[in-house]
Tab-separated table of C-alpha atoms in Angstrom:
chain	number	residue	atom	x	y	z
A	1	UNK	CA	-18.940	-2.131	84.669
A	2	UNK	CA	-17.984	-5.637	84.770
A	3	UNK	CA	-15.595	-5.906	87.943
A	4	UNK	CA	-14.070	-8.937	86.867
A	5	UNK	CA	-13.132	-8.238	83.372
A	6	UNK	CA	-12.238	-5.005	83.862
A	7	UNK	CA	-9.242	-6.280	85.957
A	8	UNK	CA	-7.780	-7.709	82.631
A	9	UNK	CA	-4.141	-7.112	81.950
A	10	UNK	CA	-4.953	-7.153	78.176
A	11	UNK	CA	-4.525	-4.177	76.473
A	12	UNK	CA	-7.260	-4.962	73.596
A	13	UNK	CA	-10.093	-6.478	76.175
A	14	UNK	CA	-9.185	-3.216	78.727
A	15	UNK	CA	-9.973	-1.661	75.337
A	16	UNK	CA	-13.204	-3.542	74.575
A	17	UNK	CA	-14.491	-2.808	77.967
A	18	UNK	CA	-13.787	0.695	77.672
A	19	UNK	CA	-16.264	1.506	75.479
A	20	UNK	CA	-16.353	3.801	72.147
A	21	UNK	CA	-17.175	6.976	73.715
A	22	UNK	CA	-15.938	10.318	73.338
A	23	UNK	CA	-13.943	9.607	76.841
A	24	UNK	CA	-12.979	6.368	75.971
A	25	UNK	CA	-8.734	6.886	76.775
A	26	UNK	CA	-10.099	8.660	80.343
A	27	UNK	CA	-12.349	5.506	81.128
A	28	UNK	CA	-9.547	2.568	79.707
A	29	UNK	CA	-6.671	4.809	82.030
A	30	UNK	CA	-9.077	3.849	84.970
A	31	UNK	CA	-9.498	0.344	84.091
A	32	UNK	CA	-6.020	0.025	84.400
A	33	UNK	CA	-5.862	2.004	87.290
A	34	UNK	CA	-8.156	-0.681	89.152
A	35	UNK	CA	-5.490	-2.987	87.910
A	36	UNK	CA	-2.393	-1.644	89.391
A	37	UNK	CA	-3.549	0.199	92.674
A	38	UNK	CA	-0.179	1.697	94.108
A	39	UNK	CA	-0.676	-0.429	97.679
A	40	UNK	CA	-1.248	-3.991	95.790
A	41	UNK	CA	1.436	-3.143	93.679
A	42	UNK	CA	3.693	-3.602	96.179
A	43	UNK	CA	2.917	-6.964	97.062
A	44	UNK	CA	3.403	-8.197	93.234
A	45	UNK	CA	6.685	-9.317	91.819
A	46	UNK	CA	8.571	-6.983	90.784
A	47	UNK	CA	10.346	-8.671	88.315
A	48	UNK	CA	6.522	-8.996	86.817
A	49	UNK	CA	6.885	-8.138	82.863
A	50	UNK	CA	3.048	-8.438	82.537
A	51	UNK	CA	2.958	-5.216	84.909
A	52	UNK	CA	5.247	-3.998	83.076
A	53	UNK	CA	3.924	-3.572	80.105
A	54	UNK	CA	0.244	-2.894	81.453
A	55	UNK	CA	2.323	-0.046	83.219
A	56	UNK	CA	3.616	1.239	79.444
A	57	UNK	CA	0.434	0.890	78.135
A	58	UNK	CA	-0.656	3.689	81.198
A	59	UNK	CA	2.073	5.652	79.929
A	60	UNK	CA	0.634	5.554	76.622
A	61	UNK	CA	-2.693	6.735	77.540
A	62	UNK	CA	-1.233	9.501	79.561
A	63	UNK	CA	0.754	10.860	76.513
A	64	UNK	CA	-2.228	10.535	74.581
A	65	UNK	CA	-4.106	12.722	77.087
A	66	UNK	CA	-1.351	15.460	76.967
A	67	UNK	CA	-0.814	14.316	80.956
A	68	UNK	CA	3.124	13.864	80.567
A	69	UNK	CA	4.094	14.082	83.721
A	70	UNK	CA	1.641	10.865	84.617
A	71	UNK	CA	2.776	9.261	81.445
A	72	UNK	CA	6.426	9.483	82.603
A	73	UNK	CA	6.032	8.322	85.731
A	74	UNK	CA	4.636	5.576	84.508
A	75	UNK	CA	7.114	4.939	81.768
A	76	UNK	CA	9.909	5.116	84.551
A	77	UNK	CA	8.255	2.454	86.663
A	78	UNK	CA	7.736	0.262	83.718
A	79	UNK	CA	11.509	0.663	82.671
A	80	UNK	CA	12.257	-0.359	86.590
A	81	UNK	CA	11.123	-3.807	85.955
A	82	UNK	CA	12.599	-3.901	82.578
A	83	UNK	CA	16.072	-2.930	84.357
A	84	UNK	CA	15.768	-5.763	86.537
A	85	UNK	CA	14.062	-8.335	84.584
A	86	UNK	CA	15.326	-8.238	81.429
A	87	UNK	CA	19.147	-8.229	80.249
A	88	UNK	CA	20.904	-5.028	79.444
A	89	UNK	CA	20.331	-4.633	75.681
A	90	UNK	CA	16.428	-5.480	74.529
A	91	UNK	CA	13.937	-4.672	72.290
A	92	UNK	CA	11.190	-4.109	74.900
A	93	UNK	CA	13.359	-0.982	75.913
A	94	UNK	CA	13.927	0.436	72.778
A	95	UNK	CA	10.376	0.635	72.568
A	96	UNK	CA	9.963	2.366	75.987
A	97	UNK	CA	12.907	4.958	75.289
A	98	UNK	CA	11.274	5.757	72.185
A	99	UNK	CA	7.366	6.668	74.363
A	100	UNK	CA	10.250	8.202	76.596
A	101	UNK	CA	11.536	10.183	73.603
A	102	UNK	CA	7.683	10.963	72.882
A	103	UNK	CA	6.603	12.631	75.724
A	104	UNK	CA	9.775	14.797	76.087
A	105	UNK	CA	9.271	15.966	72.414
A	106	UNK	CA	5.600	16.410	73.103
A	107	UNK	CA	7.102	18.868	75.757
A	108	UNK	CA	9.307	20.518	73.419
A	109	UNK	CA	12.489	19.291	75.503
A	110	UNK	CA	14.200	18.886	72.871
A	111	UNK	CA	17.623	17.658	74.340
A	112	UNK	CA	16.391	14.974	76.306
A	113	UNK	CA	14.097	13.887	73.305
A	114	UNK	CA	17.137	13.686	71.606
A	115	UNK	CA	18.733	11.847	74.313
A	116	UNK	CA	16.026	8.797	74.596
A	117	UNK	CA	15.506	8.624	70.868
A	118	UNK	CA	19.111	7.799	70.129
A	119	UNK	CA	18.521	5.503	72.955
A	120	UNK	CA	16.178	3.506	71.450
A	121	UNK	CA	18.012	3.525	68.161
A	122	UNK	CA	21.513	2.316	69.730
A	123	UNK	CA	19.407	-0.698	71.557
A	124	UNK	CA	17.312	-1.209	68.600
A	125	UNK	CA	20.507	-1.884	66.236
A	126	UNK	CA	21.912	-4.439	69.089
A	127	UNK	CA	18.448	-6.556	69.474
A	128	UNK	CA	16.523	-6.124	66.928
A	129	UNK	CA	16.984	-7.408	63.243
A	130	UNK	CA	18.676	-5.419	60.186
A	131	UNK	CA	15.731	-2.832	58.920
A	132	UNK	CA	13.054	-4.162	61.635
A	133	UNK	CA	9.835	-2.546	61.088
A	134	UNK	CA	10.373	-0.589	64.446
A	135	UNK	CA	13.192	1.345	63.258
A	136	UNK	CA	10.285	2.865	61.364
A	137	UNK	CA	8.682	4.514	63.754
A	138	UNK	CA	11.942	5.155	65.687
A	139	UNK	CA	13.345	6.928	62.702
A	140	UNK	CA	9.992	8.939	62.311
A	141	UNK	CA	10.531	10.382	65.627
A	142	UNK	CA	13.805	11.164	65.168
A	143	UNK	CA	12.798	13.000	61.883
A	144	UNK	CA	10.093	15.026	64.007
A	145	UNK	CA	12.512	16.216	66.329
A	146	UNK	CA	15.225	17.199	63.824
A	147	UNK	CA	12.503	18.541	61.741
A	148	UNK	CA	11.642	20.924	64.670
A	149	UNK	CA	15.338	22.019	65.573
A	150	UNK	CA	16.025	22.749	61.575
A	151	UNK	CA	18.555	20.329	61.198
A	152	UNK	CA	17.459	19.144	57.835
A	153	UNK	CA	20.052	17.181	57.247
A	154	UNK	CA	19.614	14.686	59.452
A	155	UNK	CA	15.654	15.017	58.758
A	156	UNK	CA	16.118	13.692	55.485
A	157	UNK	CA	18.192	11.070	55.893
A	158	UNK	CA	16.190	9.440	58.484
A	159	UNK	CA	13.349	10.181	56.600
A	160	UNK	CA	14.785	8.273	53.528
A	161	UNK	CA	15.776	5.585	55.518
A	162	UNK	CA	12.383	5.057	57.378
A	163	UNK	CA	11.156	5.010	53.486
A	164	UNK	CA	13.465	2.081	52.482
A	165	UNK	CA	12.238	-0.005	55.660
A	166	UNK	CA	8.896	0.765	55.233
A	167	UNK	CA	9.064	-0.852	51.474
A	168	UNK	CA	9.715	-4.159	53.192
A	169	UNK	CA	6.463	-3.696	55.293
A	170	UNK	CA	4.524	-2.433	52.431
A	171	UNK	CA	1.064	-3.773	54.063
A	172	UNK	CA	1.434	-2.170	57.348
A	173	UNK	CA	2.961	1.087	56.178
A	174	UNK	CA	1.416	1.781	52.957
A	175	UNK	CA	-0.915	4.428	54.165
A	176	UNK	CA	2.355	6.142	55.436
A	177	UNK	CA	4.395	5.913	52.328
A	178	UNK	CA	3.066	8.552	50.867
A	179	UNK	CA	3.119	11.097	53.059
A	180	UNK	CA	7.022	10.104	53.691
A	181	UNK	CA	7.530	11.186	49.814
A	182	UNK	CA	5.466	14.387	50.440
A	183	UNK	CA	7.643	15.598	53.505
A	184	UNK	CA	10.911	15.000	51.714
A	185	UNK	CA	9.506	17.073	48.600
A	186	UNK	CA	8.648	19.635	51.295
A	187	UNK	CA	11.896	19.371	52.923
A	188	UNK	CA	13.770	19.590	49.425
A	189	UNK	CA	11.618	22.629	48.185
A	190	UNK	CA	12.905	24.633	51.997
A	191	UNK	CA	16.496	24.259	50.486
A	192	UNK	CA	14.800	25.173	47.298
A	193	UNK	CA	16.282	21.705	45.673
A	194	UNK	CA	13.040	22.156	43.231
A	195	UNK	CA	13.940	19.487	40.984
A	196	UNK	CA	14.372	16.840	43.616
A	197	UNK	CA	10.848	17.790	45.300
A	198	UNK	CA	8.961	17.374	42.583
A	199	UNK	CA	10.139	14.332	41.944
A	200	UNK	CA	9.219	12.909	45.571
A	201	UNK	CA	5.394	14.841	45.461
A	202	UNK	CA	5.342	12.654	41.967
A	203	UNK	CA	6.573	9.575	43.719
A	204	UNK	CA	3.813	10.623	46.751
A	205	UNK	CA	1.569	11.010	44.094
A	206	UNK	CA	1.799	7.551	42.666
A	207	UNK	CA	1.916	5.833	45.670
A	208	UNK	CA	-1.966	7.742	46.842
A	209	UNK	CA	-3.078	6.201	43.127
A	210	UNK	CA	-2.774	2.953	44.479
A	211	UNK	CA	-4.419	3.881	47.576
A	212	UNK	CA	-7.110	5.906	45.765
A	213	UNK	CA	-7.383	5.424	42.493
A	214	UNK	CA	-9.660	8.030	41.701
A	215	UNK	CA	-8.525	11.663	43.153
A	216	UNK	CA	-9.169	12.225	46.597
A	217	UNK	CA	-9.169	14.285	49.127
A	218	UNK	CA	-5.427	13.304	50.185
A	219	UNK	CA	-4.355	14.461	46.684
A	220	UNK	CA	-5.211	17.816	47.539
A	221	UNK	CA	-2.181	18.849	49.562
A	222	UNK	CA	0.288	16.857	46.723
A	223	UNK	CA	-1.357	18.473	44.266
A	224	UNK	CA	-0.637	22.122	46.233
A	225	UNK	CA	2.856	21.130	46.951
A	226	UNK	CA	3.641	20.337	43.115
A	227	UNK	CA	1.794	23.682	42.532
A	228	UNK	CA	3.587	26.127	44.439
A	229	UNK	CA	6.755	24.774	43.118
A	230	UNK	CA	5.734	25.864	39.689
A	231	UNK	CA	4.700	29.059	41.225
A	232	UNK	CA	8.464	29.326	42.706
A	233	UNK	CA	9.794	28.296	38.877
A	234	UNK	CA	7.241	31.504	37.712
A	235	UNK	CA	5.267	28.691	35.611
A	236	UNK	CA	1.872	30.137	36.420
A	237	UNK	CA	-0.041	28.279	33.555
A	238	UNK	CA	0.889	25.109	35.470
A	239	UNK	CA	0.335	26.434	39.060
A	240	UNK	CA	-3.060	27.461	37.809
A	241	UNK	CA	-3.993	24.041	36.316
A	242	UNK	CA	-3.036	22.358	39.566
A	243	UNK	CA	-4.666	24.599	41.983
A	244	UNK	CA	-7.924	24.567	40.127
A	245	UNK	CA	-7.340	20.882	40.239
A	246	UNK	CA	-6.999	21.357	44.076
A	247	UNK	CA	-10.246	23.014	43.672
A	248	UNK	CA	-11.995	20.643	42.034
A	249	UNK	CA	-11.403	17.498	44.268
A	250	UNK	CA	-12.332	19.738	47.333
A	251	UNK	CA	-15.407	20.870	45.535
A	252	UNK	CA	-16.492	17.333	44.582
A	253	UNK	CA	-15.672	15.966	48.530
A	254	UNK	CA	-16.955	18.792	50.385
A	255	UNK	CA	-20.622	19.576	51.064
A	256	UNK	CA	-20.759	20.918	54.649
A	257	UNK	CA	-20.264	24.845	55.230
A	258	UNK	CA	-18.275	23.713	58.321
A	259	UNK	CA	-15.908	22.147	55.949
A	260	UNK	CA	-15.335	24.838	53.237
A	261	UNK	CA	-12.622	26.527	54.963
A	262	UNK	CA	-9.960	24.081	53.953
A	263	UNK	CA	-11.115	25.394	50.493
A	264	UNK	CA	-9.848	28.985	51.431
A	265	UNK	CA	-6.274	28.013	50.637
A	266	UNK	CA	-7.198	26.894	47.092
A	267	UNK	CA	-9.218	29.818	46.023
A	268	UNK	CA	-6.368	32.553	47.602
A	269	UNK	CA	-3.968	30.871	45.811
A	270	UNK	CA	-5.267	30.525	42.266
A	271	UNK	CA	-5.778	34.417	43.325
A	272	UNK	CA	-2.080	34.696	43.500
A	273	UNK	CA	-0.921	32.600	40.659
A	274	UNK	CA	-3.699	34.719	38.702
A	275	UNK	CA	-2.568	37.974	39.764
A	276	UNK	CA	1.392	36.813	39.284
A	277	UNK	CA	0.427	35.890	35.324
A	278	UNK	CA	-1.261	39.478	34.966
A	279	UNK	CA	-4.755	37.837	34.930
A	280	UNK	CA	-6.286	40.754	37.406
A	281	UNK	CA	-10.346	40.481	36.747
A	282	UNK	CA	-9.635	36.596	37.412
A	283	UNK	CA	-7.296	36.711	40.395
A	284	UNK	CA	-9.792	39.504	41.666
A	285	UNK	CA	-12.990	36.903	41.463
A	286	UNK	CA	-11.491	34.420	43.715
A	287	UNK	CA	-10.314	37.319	46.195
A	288	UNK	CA	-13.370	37.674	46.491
A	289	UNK	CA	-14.815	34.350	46.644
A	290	UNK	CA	-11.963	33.708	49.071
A	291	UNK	CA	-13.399	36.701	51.056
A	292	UNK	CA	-16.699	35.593	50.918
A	293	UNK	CA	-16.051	32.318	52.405
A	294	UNK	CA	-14.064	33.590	55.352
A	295	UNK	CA	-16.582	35.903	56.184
A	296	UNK	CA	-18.988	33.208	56.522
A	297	UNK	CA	-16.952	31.152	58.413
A	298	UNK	CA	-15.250	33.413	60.965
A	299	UNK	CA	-17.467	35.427	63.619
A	300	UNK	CA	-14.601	38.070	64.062
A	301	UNK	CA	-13.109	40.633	61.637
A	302	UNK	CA	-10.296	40.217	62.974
A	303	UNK	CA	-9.815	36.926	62.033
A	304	UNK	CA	-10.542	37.837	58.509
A	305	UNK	CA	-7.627	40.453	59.200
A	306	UNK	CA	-5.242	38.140	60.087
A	307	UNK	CA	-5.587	35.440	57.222
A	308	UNK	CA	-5.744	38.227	54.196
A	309	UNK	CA	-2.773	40.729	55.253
A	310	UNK	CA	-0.176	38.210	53.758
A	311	UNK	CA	-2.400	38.795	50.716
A	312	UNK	CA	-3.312	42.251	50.809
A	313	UNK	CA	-0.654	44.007	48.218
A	314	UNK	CA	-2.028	41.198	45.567
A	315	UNK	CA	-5.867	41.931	46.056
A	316	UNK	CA	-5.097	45.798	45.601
A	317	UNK	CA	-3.270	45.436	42.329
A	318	UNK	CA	-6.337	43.304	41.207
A	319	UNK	CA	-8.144	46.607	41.974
């Protein structure tokens, strides 16, 4: 390792340095470890914003190794500086209380999640502009964590709004677009508002065309979504047409065995749909293919077990 470079404060040469291996966040965490030994630290200013940021970026690392405790304590030592440093109301800490809000999510404390994601919303509407592209990601967050408490809400209007700012930044959030429109049609079809989610899966749908204009593998769980709210509406002509359409992309993208069992899904429910509309000799062939498949795949009966009980009363009226 390069002693000299590896001392760099910058994020994307620490990141250079680190290498592309598989333990590429363990080895950039030590780079900046080498950078911010706890004695040395002392005897830098601490009203040092470079440090304090290096000391986020630790943070970040640590969340994204599922160490929270290391990536808080980092977090809090970088908001230190900010406290002193900076004045009371800035964007650099609407940033941090939003990792903050992360890693207490991550941890499923909910409350305090709560607590530092409204933080970084309050200081993000008194520093940053109208409908910054931040508030994206803050709102995301927030939609996560109301999302997981079942207050939905809340979940969709954040989600809508995060939807509206991300228009503005169409280049940087176009790949996330989509799958915005697809969670709101999933959200809508929970409070079985079936008209309204399918027309968000259609909007989700349009927006992966100009992604990918030919069908691809993200299409797949659109596709599914739209699908299964026909099945809800007892159109089983139409859930059948989609889910072999499922079938077909998945078919066409995968070759590996490893990757056939995201093709389970599609063949148990065309099963379903079959066996709802009556069809019994053709919902019974892909209960069987479906069967077939997991057999290969899993080593345990068991496992088998628990993925077809849900199922069972529909494969023994095919019978």
């Amino acid at each position: 390792m390069n002693t000299f470079l590896s001392t760099s404060m910058n994020l994307a040469i620490a990141k250079i340095f680190a290498g592309n291996g598989s333990d590429r966040l363990q080895r950039e965490s030590v780079l900046f470890e080498i950078i911010l030994d706890t004695n040395k630290r002392r005897l830098l200013d601490p009203y040092n914003l470079t440090i304090a940021t290096t000391l986020n970026n630790i943070g970040m690392l640590y969340n994204d190794m599922t160490e929270y405790l290391k990536a808080l304590q980092y977090y809090h030592e970088a908001l230190d500086i900010y406290e002193k440093a900076l004045p009371k109301n800035h964007s650099e800490k609407a940033i941090l209380y939003k990792n903050m809000g992360d890693v207490y999510c991550y941890q499923k404390d909910n409350q305090q999640a709560n607590e530092y994601y409204h933080k970084s919303m309050e200081m993000g509407i008194t520093t940053l502009p109208d409908k910054h592209s931040s508030f994206v990601r803050i709102y995301r967050a927030l939609v996560k964590l109301y999302l997981d408490t079942y207050n939905l809400y809340d979940a969709l209007k954040f989600f809508l709004t995060a939807i509206d700012i991300s228009k503005l930044f169409f280049d940087t959030f176009y790949l996330d677009i989509s799958d915005m429109y697809n969670s709101v049609g999933f959200i809508d079809s929970y409070k079985n508002d079936l008209s309204k989610a399918l027309d968000y899966y259609h909007l989700a749908l349009e927006m992966n065309t100009k992604r990918f204009p030919i069908d691809d593998l993200e299409d797949v769980n659109i596709y599914n979504n739209i699908a299964m709210i026909y099945f809800k509406q007892c159109n089983y002509f139409e859930a059948i047409r989609l889910h072999h359409k499922c079938l077909d992309i998945q078919l066409n993208a995968t070759t590996l065995l490893r990757d056939r069992e995201i093709m389970v899904g599609s063949y148990w429910n065309l099963a379903l749909a079959y066996s709802k509309s009556e069809q019994n000799s053709e919902a019974l062939d892909y209960f069987q293919v479906a069967l077939a498949i997991e057999e290969n795949i899993f080593s345990f009966r068991s496992s088998i077990s628990q993925e077809t009980s849900s199922n069972d009363k529909y494969y023994k009226n095919c019978l």
